[in-house]
PDB file of C-alpha atoms in Angstrom:
ATOM      1  CA  MET J   1    -170.549  13.251-221.882  1.00 54.00           C
ATOM      2  CA  ASN J   2    -167.556  13.540-224.207  1.00 55.00           C
ATOM      3  CA  SER J   3    -164.310  14.252-222.337  1.00 49.00           C
ATOM      4  CA  ILE J   4    -162.596  15.706-225.414  1.00 56.00           C
ATOM      5  CA  ALA J   5    -165.275  18.335-226.088  1.00 66.00           C
ATOM      6  CA  PRO J   6    -166.885  19.320-222.772  1.00 73.00           C
ATOM      7  CA  LEU J   7    -170.664  19.474-222.513  1.00 87.00           C
ATOM      8  CA  THR J   8    -171.148  17.379-225.636  1.00 91.00           C
ATOM      9  CA  GLU J   9    -172.746  14.019-226.203  1.00 94.00           C
ATOM     10  CA  ILE J  10    -172.036  11.645-229.081  1.00 93.00           C
ATOM     11  CA  PHE J  11    -174.097   8.748-230.353  1.00 94.00           C
ATOM     12  CA  GLN J  12    -174.538   6.821-233.605  1.00 94.00           C
ATOM     13  CA  ILE J  13    -177.545   5.873-235.699  1.00 95.00           C
ATOM     14  CA  ALA J  14    -177.498   3.234-238.429  1.00 95.00           C
ATOM     15  CA  SER J  15    -179.687   4.710-241.149  1.00 94.00           C
ATOM     16  CA  PRO J  16    -181.100   2.339-243.794  1.00 94.00           C
ATOM     17  CA  ARG J  17    -182.401   5.407-245.625  1.00 94.00           C
ATOM     18  CA  VAL J  18    -178.930   6.889-246.053  1.00 93.00           C
ATOM     19  CA  GLY J  19    -177.139   3.543-246.154  1.00 90.00           C
ATOM     20  CA  LYS J  20    -174.558   4.578-243.558  1.00 89.00           C
ATOM     21  CA  THR J  21    -173.948   4.703-239.852  1.00 91.00           C
ATOM     22  CA  LEU J  22    -174.180   8.367-238.928  1.00 92.00           C
ATOM     23  CA  GLU J  23    -172.514   9.972-235.938  1.00 92.00           C
ATOM     24  CA  ILE J  24    -174.349  12.684-234.040  1.00 95.00           C
ATOM     25  CA  MET J  25    -172.499  15.182-231.843  1.00 95.00           C
ATOM     26  CA  VAL J  26    -174.754  17.265-229.592  1.00 96.00           C
ATOM     27  CA  GLY J  27    -173.340  20.456-228.076  1.00 96.00           C
ATOM     28  CA  LEU J  28    -175.275  21.528-225.003  1.00 94.00           C
ATOM     29  CA  PRO J  29    -175.641  25.211-224.090  1.00 92.00           C
ATOM     30  CA  ALA J  30    -173.124  26.669-221.658  1.00 84.00           C
ATOM     31  CA  PRO J  31    -173.829  26.022-217.972  1.00 80.00           C
ATOM     32  CA  GLY J  32    -175.946  28.548-216.145  1.00 76.00           C
ATOM     33  CA  PRO J  33    -179.558  29.668-215.979  1.00 75.00           C
ATOM     34  CA  ILE J  34    -181.460  29.258-219.254  1.00 74.00           C
ATOM     35  CA  LYS J  35    -184.610  31.346-219.500  1.00 80.00           C
ATOM     36  CA  THR J  36    -185.982  29.640-222.602  1.00 88.00           C
ATOM     37  CA  PRO J  37    -185.512  26.122-224.043  1.00 94.00           C
ATOM     38  CA  PRO J  38    -182.660  25.966-226.568  1.00 96.00           C
ATOM     39  CA  ARG J  39    -183.279  26.190-230.265  1.00 97.00           C
ATOM     40  CA  LEU J  40    -181.872  23.562-232.583  1.00 98.00           C
ATOM     41  CA  LEU J  41    -179.059  24.180-235.068  1.00 98.00           C
ATOM     42  CA  TYR J  42    -177.725  21.467-237.393  1.00 98.00           C
ATOM     43  CA  VAL J  43    -174.149  21.543-238.686  1.00 97.00           C
ATOM     44  CA  VAL J  44    -173.038  19.412-241.606  1.00 93.00           C
ATOM     45  CA  ASP J  45    -169.330  18.591-242.071  1.00 81.00           C
ATOM     46  CA  PRO J  46    -169.275  17.910-238.306  1.00 75.00           C
ATOM     47  CA  GLY J  47    -165.601  16.981-238.055  1.00 76.00           C
ATOM     48  CA  MET J  48    -164.614  20.423-239.300  1.00 81.00           C
ATOM     49  CA  TYR J  49    -167.172  22.834-237.902  1.00 91.00           C
ATOM     50  CA  THR J  50    -169.309  21.411-235.087  1.00 93.00           C
ATOM     51  CA  THR J  51    -167.026  22.166-232.144  1.00 93.00           C
ATOM     52  CA  VAL J  52    -166.388  25.661-233.518  1.00 94.00           C
ATOM     53  CA  ALA J  53    -170.124  26.233-233.929  1.00 96.00           C
ATOM     54  CA  ILE J  54    -170.725  25.048-230.357  1.00 96.00           C
ATOM     55  CA  ASP J  55    -168.152  27.495-228.982  1.00 95.00           C
ATOM     56  CA  ILE J  56    -169.446  30.417-231.071  1.00 96.00           C
ATOM     57  CA  ALA J  57    -173.069  29.712-230.091  1.00 96.00           C
ATOM     58  CA  ARG J  58    -172.134  29.610-226.402  1.00 95.00           C
ATOM     59  CA  ALA J  59    -170.146  32.834-226.681  1.00 94.00           C
ATOM     60  CA  LEU J  60    -172.944  34.667-228.497  1.00 94.00           C
ATOM     61  CA  ALA J  61    -175.467  33.507-225.890  1.00 92.00           C
ATOM     62  CA  ARG J  62    -173.369  35.324-223.256  1.00 89.00           C
ATOM     63  CA  ASP J  63    -172.789  38.444-225.355  1.00 89.00           C
ATOM     64  CA  ARG J  64    -174.042  41.932-224.528  1.00 87.00           C
ATOM     65  CA  GLU J  65    -176.792  41.403-227.094  1.00 89.00           C
ATOM     66  CA  PRO J  66    -177.225  37.649-226.624  1.00 91.00           C
ATOM     67  CA  ILE J  67    -178.735  35.201-229.049  1.00 94.00           C
ATOM     68  CA  PRO J  68    -180.999  32.475-227.611  1.00 93.00           C
ATOM     69  CA  PRO J  69    -179.326  29.323-226.294  1.00 95.00           C
ATOM     70  CA  LEU J  70    -178.709  26.751-229.025  1.00 96.00           C
ATOM     71  CA  LEU J  71    -178.425  22.996-229.057  1.00 97.00           C
ATOM     72  CA  VAL J  72    -175.811  22.551-231.794  1.00 97.00           C
ATOM     73  CA  VAL J  73    -175.975  19.178-233.527  1.00 97.00           C
ATOM     74  CA  GLY J  74    -173.303  17.939-235.926  1.00 96.00           C
ATOM     75  CA  VAL J  75    -174.393  15.194-238.313  1.00 95.00           C
ATOM     76  CA  GLY J  76    -171.976  13.106-240.374  1.00 89.00           C
ATOM     77  CA  THR J  77    -170.032   9.864-240.406  1.00 83.00           C
ATOM     78  CA  PRO J  78    -167.629   8.611-237.715  1.00 78.00           C
ATOM     79  CA  ILE J  79    -164.044   9.801-238.133  1.00 71.00           C
ATOM     80  CA  ARG J  80    -161.522   7.883-236.032  1.00 67.00           C
ATOM     81  CA  SER J  81    -158.312   8.046-238.061  1.00 70.00           C
ATOM     82  CA  HIS J  82    -156.386  10.052-240.613  1.00 65.00           C
ATOM     83  CA  GLN J  83    -157.638   7.714-243.349  1.00 67.00           C
ATOM     84  CA  ASP J  84    -161.218   8.299-242.206  1.00 63.00           C
ATOM     85  CA  SER J  85    -160.612  12.031-242.630  1.00 67.00           C
ATOM     86  CA  VAL J  86    -159.170  11.580-246.114  1.00 65.00           C
ATOM     87  CA  ASP J  87    -162.054   9.343-247.179  1.00 66.00           C
ATOM     88  CA  TYR J  88    -164.579  11.785-245.755  1.00 64.00           C
ATOM     89  CA  LEU J  89    -163.112  14.861-247.440  1.00 63.00           C
ATOM     90  CA  LEU J  90    -162.598  13.264-250.850  1.00 64.00           C
ATOM     91  CA  ARG J  91    -165.530  10.869-251.083  1.00 69.00           C
ATOM     92  CA  VAL J  92    -168.020  10.490-248.230  1.00 76.00           C
ATOM     93  CA  ARG J  93    -169.022  14.149-247.886  1.00 79.00           C
ATOM     94  CA  ASN J  94    -169.697  14.389-251.615  1.00 79.00           C
ATOM     95  CA  GLY J  95    -172.246  11.585-251.391  1.00 83.00           C
ATOM     96  CA  LEU J  96    -173.947  13.068-248.329  1.00 88.00           C
ATOM     97  CA  LEU J  97    -174.003  16.734-249.322  1.00 89.00           C
ATOM     98  CA  VAL J  98    -174.211  16.983-253.118  1.00 87.00           C
ATOM     99  CA  PRO J  99    -177.727  16.383-254.485  1.00 88.00           C
ATOM    100  CA  LYS J 100    -177.933  13.596-257.050  1.00 83.00           C
ATOM    101  CA  GLU J 101    -179.078  15.904-259.831  1.00 81.00           C
ATOM    102  CA  GLU J 102    -175.860  17.944-259.444  1.00 78.00           C
ATOM    103  CA  GLY J 103    -173.355  15.202-260.165  1.00 67.00           C
ATOM    104  CA  ILE J 104    -169.800  15.513-258.870  1.00 62.00           C
ATOM    105  CA  ASN J 105    -169.020  18.025-261.554  1.00 55.00           C
ATOM    106  CA  ASP J 106    -166.151  20.188-260.393  1.00 55.00           C
ATOM    107  CA  GLY J 107    -162.607  19.677-261.575  1.00 54.00           C
ATOM    108  CA  ILE J 108    -161.279  18.613-258.177  1.00 54.00           C
ATOM    109  CA  MET J 109    -163.712  15.884-257.165  1.00 56.00           C
ATOM    110  CA  SER J 110    -164.553  14.491-260.580  1.00 57.00           C
ATOM    111  CA  SER J 111    -160.912  13.438-261.022  1.00 59.00           C
ATOM    112  CA  ILE J 112    -160.988  11.248-257.881  1.00 60.00           C
ATOM    113  CA  PRO J 113    -162.066   7.650-258.519  1.00 62.00           C
ATOM    114  CA  ASP J 114    -164.754   5.710-256.649  1.00 64.00           C
ATOM    115  CA  GLN J 115    -167.046   8.624-255.936  1.00 64.00           C
ATOM    116  CA  PRO J 116    -169.971   7.475-253.755  1.00 68.00           C
ATOM    117  CA  THR J 117    -173.655   7.217-254.480  1.00 77.00           C
ATOM    118  CA  GLN J 118    -175.182  10.627-253.880  1.00 81.00           C
ATOM    119  CA  VAL J 119    -177.799  10.517-251.117  1.00 88.00           C
ATOM    120  CA  ALA J 120    -178.245  14.182-250.165  1.00 92.00           C
ATOM    121  CA  ASN J 121    -182.020  13.926-250.525  1.00 94.00           C
ATOM    122  CA  GLN J 122    -182.124  10.931-248.183  1.00 95.00           C
ATOM    123  CA  PHE J 123    -179.652  12.617-245.800  1.00 96.00           C
ATOM    124  CA  LEU J 124    -181.788  15.770-245.604  1.00 97.00           C
ATOM    125  CA  ARG J 125    -184.886  13.732-244.885  1.00 97.00           C
ATOM    126  CA  PHE J 126    -183.052  11.652-242.313  1.00 97.00           C
ATOM    127  CA  ILE J 127    -182.288  14.873-240.435  1.00 97.00           C
ATOM    128  CA  ALA J 128    -185.797  16.292-240.828  1.00 98.00           C
ATOM    129  CA  GLU J 129    -187.912  13.171-240.341  1.00 97.00           C
ATOM    130  CA  GLU J 130    -185.838  10.821-238.156  1.00 96.00           C
ATOM    131  CA  LEU J 131    -183.201  12.727-236.218  1.00 97.00           C
ATOM    132  CA  ASP J 132    -185.215  15.865-235.492  1.00 98.00           C
ATOM    133  CA  PRO J 133    -188.099  14.033-233.722  1.00 97.00           C
ATOM    134  CA  LEU J 134    -185.571  11.924-231.796  1.00 97.00           C
ATOM    135  CA  LEU J 135    -183.713  14.979-230.507  1.00 98.00           C
ATOM    136  CA  ARG J 136    -186.935  16.751-229.555  1.00 97.00           C
ATOM    137  CA  GLU J 137    -187.950  13.697-227.566  1.00 97.00           C
ATOM    138  CA  ARG J 138    -184.552  13.398-225.877  1.00 96.00           C
ATOM    139  CA  TYR J 139    -183.928  17.082-225.050  1.00 96.00           C
ATOM    140  CA  GLU J 140    -186.151  19.920-223.889  1.00 94.00           C
ATOM    141  CA  LEU J 141    -186.135  22.207-226.926  1.00 96.00           C
ATOM    142  CA  SER J 142    -187.954  25.191-228.333  1.00 95.00           C
ATOM    143  CA  PRO J 143    -190.788  24.122-230.658  1.00 96.00           C
ATOM    144  CA  GLU J 144    -189.430  26.485-233.333  1.00 97.00           C
ATOM    145  CA  PRO J 145    -188.078  24.846-236.511  1.00 98.00           C
ATOM    146  CA  ALA J 146    -184.344  24.225-236.698  1.00 98.00           C
ATOM    147  CA  GLY J 147    -181.554  26.127-238.369  1.00 98.00           C
ATOM    148  CA  ILE J 148    -178.877  24.585-240.584  1.00 98.00           C
ATOM    149  CA  PHE J 149    -175.273  25.607-241.324  1.00 98.00           C
ATOM    150  CA  GLY J 150    -173.062  24.374-244.115  1.00 96.00           C
ATOM    151  CA  HIS J 151    -169.890  25.565-245.857  1.00 94.00           C
ATOM    152  CA  SER J 152    -168.809  24.879-249.469  1.00 90.00           C
ATOM    153  CA  TYR J 153    -170.516  21.589-250.394  1.00 89.00           C
ATOM    154  CA  GLY J 154    -172.217  21.973-247.004  1.00 93.00           C
ATOM    155  CA  GLY J 155    -173.412  25.402-248.163  1.00 94.00           C
ATOM    156  CA  LEU J 156    -174.746  23.729-251.294  1.00 92.00           C
ATOM    157  CA  PHE J 157    -176.593  21.294-249.014  1.00 94.00           C
ATOM    158  CA  SER J 158    -178.048  24.205-246.997  1.00 96.00           C
ATOM    159  CA  ALA J 159    -179.152  25.835-250.251  1.00 95.00           C
ATOM    160  CA  TYR J 160    -180.771  22.542-251.240  1.00 95.00           C
ATOM    161  CA  ALA J 161    -182.595  22.488-247.885  1.00 97.00           C
ATOM    162  CA  LEU J 162    -183.838  26.020-248.575  1.00 97.00           C
ATOM    163  CA  ALA J 163    -185.083  24.978-252.007  1.00 96.00           C
ATOM    164  CA  GLU J 164    -186.868  21.936-250.532  1.00 96.00           C
ATOM    165  CA  GLN J 165    -188.719  24.080-247.939  1.00 97.00           C
ATOM    166  CA  LEU J 166    -189.208  21.269-245.429  1.00 97.00           C
ATOM    167  CA  PRO J 167    -191.147  22.338-242.309  1.00 97.00           C
ATOM    168  CA  ALA J 168    -188.311  21.137-240.045  1.00 98.00           C
ATOM    169  CA  PHE J 169    -186.136  24.141-241.040  1.00 98.00           C
ATOM    170  CA  ASP J 170    -186.668  27.881-241.189  1.00 97.00           C
ATOM    171  CA  ARG J 171    -183.135  29.304-240.823  1.00 98.00           C
ATOM    172  CA  TYR J 172    -180.195  28.742-243.145  1.00 98.00           C
ATOM    173  CA  ILE J 173    -176.530  29.758-243.211  1.00 98.00           C
ATOM    174  CA  LEU J 174    -175.182  29.325-246.738  1.00 97.00           C
ATOM    175  CA  ALA J 175    -171.435  29.767-246.230  1.00 95.00           C
ATOM    176  CA  SER J 176    -169.490  30.038-249.520  1.00 93.00           C
ATOM    177  CA  PRO J 177    -172.053  27.653-251.023  1.00 91.00           C
ATOM    178  CA  GLY J 178    -170.774  25.358-253.773  1.00 84.00           C
ATOM    179  CA  THR J 179    -173.650  26.397-256.019  1.00 77.00           C
ATOM    180  CA  LEU J 180    -171.409  26.862-259.044  1.00 72.00           C
ATOM    181  CA  GLN J 181    -172.843  28.260-262.248  1.00 69.00           C
ATOM    182  CA  GLU J 182    -174.000  24.960-263.694  1.00 70.00           C
ATOM    183  CA  ARG J 183    -175.423  23.562-260.448  1.00 79.00           C
ATOM    184  CA  ALA J 184    -179.051  22.455-260.450  1.00 87.00           C
ATOM    185  CA  THR J 185    -179.694  23.832-256.950  1.00 89.00           C
ATOM    186  CA  LEU J 186    -178.626  27.315-258.026  1.00 88.00           C
ATOM    187  CA  GLN J 187    -180.975  27.111-260.977  1.00 89.00           C
ATOM    188  CA  ARG J 188    -183.835  25.931-258.719  1.00 92.00           C
ATOM    189  CA  LEU J 189    -183.446  28.972-256.483  1.00 93.00           C
ATOM    190  CA  VAL J 190    -182.916  31.397-259.371  1.00 91.00           C
ATOM    191  CA  ASN J 191    -186.001  30.036-261.150  1.00 92.00           C
ATOM    192  CA  ALA J 192    -188.198  29.659-258.048  1.00 95.00           C
ATOM    193  CA  ALA J 193    -191.578  31.319-258.446  1.00 95.00           C
ATOM    194  CA  PRO J 194    -191.783  34.744-256.803  1.00 94.00           C
ATOM    195  CA  ASP J 195    -192.848  34.609-253.147  1.00 96.00           C
ATOM    196  CA  SER J 196    -192.465  30.813-253.081  1.00 97.00           C
ATOM    197  CA  LEU J 197    -189.602  30.655-250.566  1.00 97.00           C
ATOM    198  CA  LYS J 198    -189.520  31.625-246.918  1.00 97.00           C
ATOM    199  CA  GLY J 199    -186.992  31.554-244.118  1.00 97.00           C
ATOM    200  CA  ARG J 200    -184.251  33.567-242.482  1.00 97.00           C
ATOM    201  CA  VAL J 201    -181.064  33.310-244.543  1.00 98.00           C
ATOM    202  CA  TYR J 202    -177.465  34.397-244.102  1.00 98.00           C
ATOM    203  CA  LEU J 203    -175.454  34.210-247.320  1.00 97.00           C
ATOM    204  CA  GLY J 204    -171.734  34.720-246.769  1.00 96.00           C
ATOM    205  CA  LEU J 205    -168.564  34.711-248.854  1.00 94.00           C
ATOM    206  CA  GLY J 206    -164.863  35.406-248.433  1.00 93.00           C
ATOM    207  CA  GLU J 207    -163.484  38.407-250.299  1.00 91.00           C
ATOM    208  CA  ASP J 208    -160.929  36.178-252.036  1.00 89.00           C
ATOM    209  CA  GLU J 209    -163.758  33.978-253.345  1.00 87.00           C
ATOM    210  CA  ASP J 210    -165.504  36.870-255.061  1.00 84.00           C
ATOM    211  CA  ALA J 211    -165.759  37.139-258.824  1.00 66.00           C
ATOM    212  CA  SER J 212    -162.466  39.014-259.192  1.00 65.00           C
ATOM    213  CA  ALA J 213    -160.445  36.190-257.600  1.00 62.00           C
ATOM    214  CA  LYS J 214    -158.838  33.174-259.202  1.00 61.00           C
ATOM    215  CA  GLU J 215    -160.904  31.047-261.564  1.00 53.00           C
ATOM    216  CA  TYR J 216    -162.339  28.304-259.301  1.00 54.00           C
ATOM    217  CA  GLU J 217    -163.185  30.516-256.340  1.00 57.00           C
ATOM    218  CA  GLY J 218    -164.242  33.296-258.693  1.00 62.00           C
ATOM    219  CA  ASP J 219    -166.942  30.991-260.051  1.00 79.00           C
ATOM    220  CA  LEU J 220    -168.215  30.643-256.482  1.00 83.00           C
ATOM    221  CA  GLY J 221    -168.408  34.433-256.375  1.00 86.00           C
ATOM    222  CA  VAL J 222    -170.385  34.719-259.610  1.00 86.00           C
ATOM    223  CA  ALA J 223    -172.872  32.119-258.379  1.00 88.00           C
ATOM    224  CA  TRP J 224    -173.051  33.843-254.957  1.00 91.00           C
ATOM    225  CA  HIS J 225    -174.127  37.125-256.555  1.00 91.00           C
ATOM    226  CA  ARG J 226    -176.787  35.289-258.561  1.00 91.00           C
ATOM    227  CA  LEU J 227    -178.108  33.807-255.317  1.00 93.00           C
ATOM    228  CA  VAL J 228    -178.230  37.270-253.734  1.00 95.00           C
ATOM    229  CA  GLN J 229    -180.388  38.458-256.633  1.00 94.00           C
ATOM    230  CA  ALA J 230    -182.596  35.348-256.528  1.00 95.00           C
ATOM    231  CA  LEU J 231    -183.332  35.721-252.799  1.00 97.00           C
ATOM    232  CA  ALA J 232    -183.738  39.518-252.775  1.00 96.00           C
ATOM    233  CA  PRO J 233    -186.906  40.923-251.109  1.00 95.00           C
ATOM    234  CA  ALA J 234    -188.331  42.122-254.400  1.00 95.00           C
ATOM    235  CA  ARG J 235    -188.458  38.527-255.599  1.00 96.00           C
ATOM    236  CA  GLN J 236    -188.782  36.540-252.355  1.00 97.00           C
ATOM    237  CA  PRO J 237    -190.383  38.873-249.772  1.00 97.00           C
ATOM    238  CA  ARG J 238    -190.740  36.096-247.173  1.00 97.00           C
ATOM    239  CA  VAL J 239    -186.991  35.469-247.169  1.00 97.00           C
ATOM    240  CA  ALA J 240    -185.257  37.616-244.538  1.00 97.00           C
ATOM    241  CA  LEU J 241    -181.856  37.866-246.227  1.00 97.00           C
ATOM    242  CA  ARG J 242    -178.571  39.188-244.857  1.00 97.00           C
ATOM    243  CA  THR J 243    -175.371  38.965-246.889  1.00 97.00           C
ATOM    244  CA  GLY J 244    -171.715  39.404-246.027  1.00 96.00           C
ATOM    245  CA  ILE J 245    -168.404  39.440-247.884  1.00 94.00           C
ATOM    246  CA  HIS J 246    -165.555  39.053-245.401  1.00 94.00           C
ATOM    247  CA  ALA J 247    -162.464  41.125-246.120  1.00 93.00           C
ATOM    248  CA  GLY J 248    -159.218  39.236-246.600  1.00 91.00           C
ATOM    249  CA  GLN J 249    -160.805  35.788-246.213  1.00 93.00           C
ATOM    250  CA  GLY J 250    -160.590  32.829-248.589  1.00 90.00           C
ATOM    251  CA  HIS J 251    -162.431  29.540-248.844  1.00 88.00           C
ATOM    252  CA  SER J 252    -160.689  27.977-245.827  1.00 90.00           C
ATOM    253  CA  THR J 253    -161.126  30.875-243.389  1.00 93.00           C
ATOM    254  CA  ALA J 254    -164.478  32.395-244.405  1.00 94.00           C
ATOM    255  CA  PRO J 255    -166.660  29.739-242.685  1.00 94.00           C
ATOM    256  CA  PHE J 256    -165.691  30.958-239.209  1.00 95.00           C
ATOM    257  CA  PHE J 257    -166.764  34.523-240.004  1.00 96.00           C
ATOM    258  CA  ASN J 258    -169.922  33.212-241.648  1.00 97.00           C
ATOM    259  CA  LEU J 259    -170.773  31.192-238.534  1.00 96.00           C
ATOM    260  CA  ALA J 260    -170.444  34.107-236.131  1.00 96.00           C
ATOM    261  CA  ARG J 261    -172.239  36.651-238.278  1.00 96.00           C
ATOM    262  CA  GLY J 262    -174.740  34.132-239.565  1.00 97.00           C
ATOM    263  CA  LEU J 263    -175.816  33.050-236.078  1.00 97.00           C
ATOM    264  CA  ARG J 264    -176.235  36.688-235.086  1.00 96.00           C
ATOM    265  CA  TRP J 265    -178.529  37.244-238.048  1.00 96.00           C
ATOM    266  CA  LEU J 266    -180.518  34.014-237.699  1.00 96.00           C
ATOM    267  CA  TYR J 267    -181.276  34.668-234.046  1.00 94.00           C
ATOM    268  CA  ALA J 268    -181.088  38.470-233.810  1.00 83.00           C
ATOM    269  CA  ASN J 269    -183.262  39.922-231.035  1.00 77.00           C
ATOM    270  CA  GLY J 270    -184.581  36.470-230.228  1.00 65.00           C
ATOM    271  CA  SER J 271    -186.085  36.124-233.724  1.00 72.00           C
TER     272      SER J 271
END
């Protein structure tokens, strides 16, 4: 057990596929009787969102209209120092979360030297084909496919997972996804054949990121609305879509609202 974050376990896996040592943080459900085995939820950007996701999942499982218990699993690289955090935010996460066909093509990241090799495809398959079977062997879990949460570039990664339609996943929270107008993943989802996608999807955005906001975040808003249209029931009837724009929230605060409301939607009424 991890003394810093109670009821969590941390271990590392050296992945030749990804070319990195990955750190896995597992958040166990809250103590008490559990009527059904927990479902599995993956969180990318673990240093920023995993402990929050664990707390929100535990709280919602005790709510008046509870969601099922979740085993929340953060997947990323070890962060042990301030420099680790800087390297992760400016370089490492871009290689893990941005698909190769996207390029690092926004004005912030493209100006930073020594951008890493992009291995999002390998990272996604590491989670689906290596980590997922390991966790299901180690913990007693529901046989249902896993969910996945990501914000910003993590939201882009969740959108990429949706486009890939791997059997390991069937629930997706796309929080302020970095699927900017020119992004290949946005185009894949917009151009996907009708009725070719399936899954339960929460697509969230902060009000300040919407199309009327400042230029960079406004572009997120324009792309977000295109995603809403692409995943609408008339085009993708097997996608159970819920959307939310959170009043007064920007890019830094919206993920917490997206987590709470997204988990409610993904697991509403035990779905």
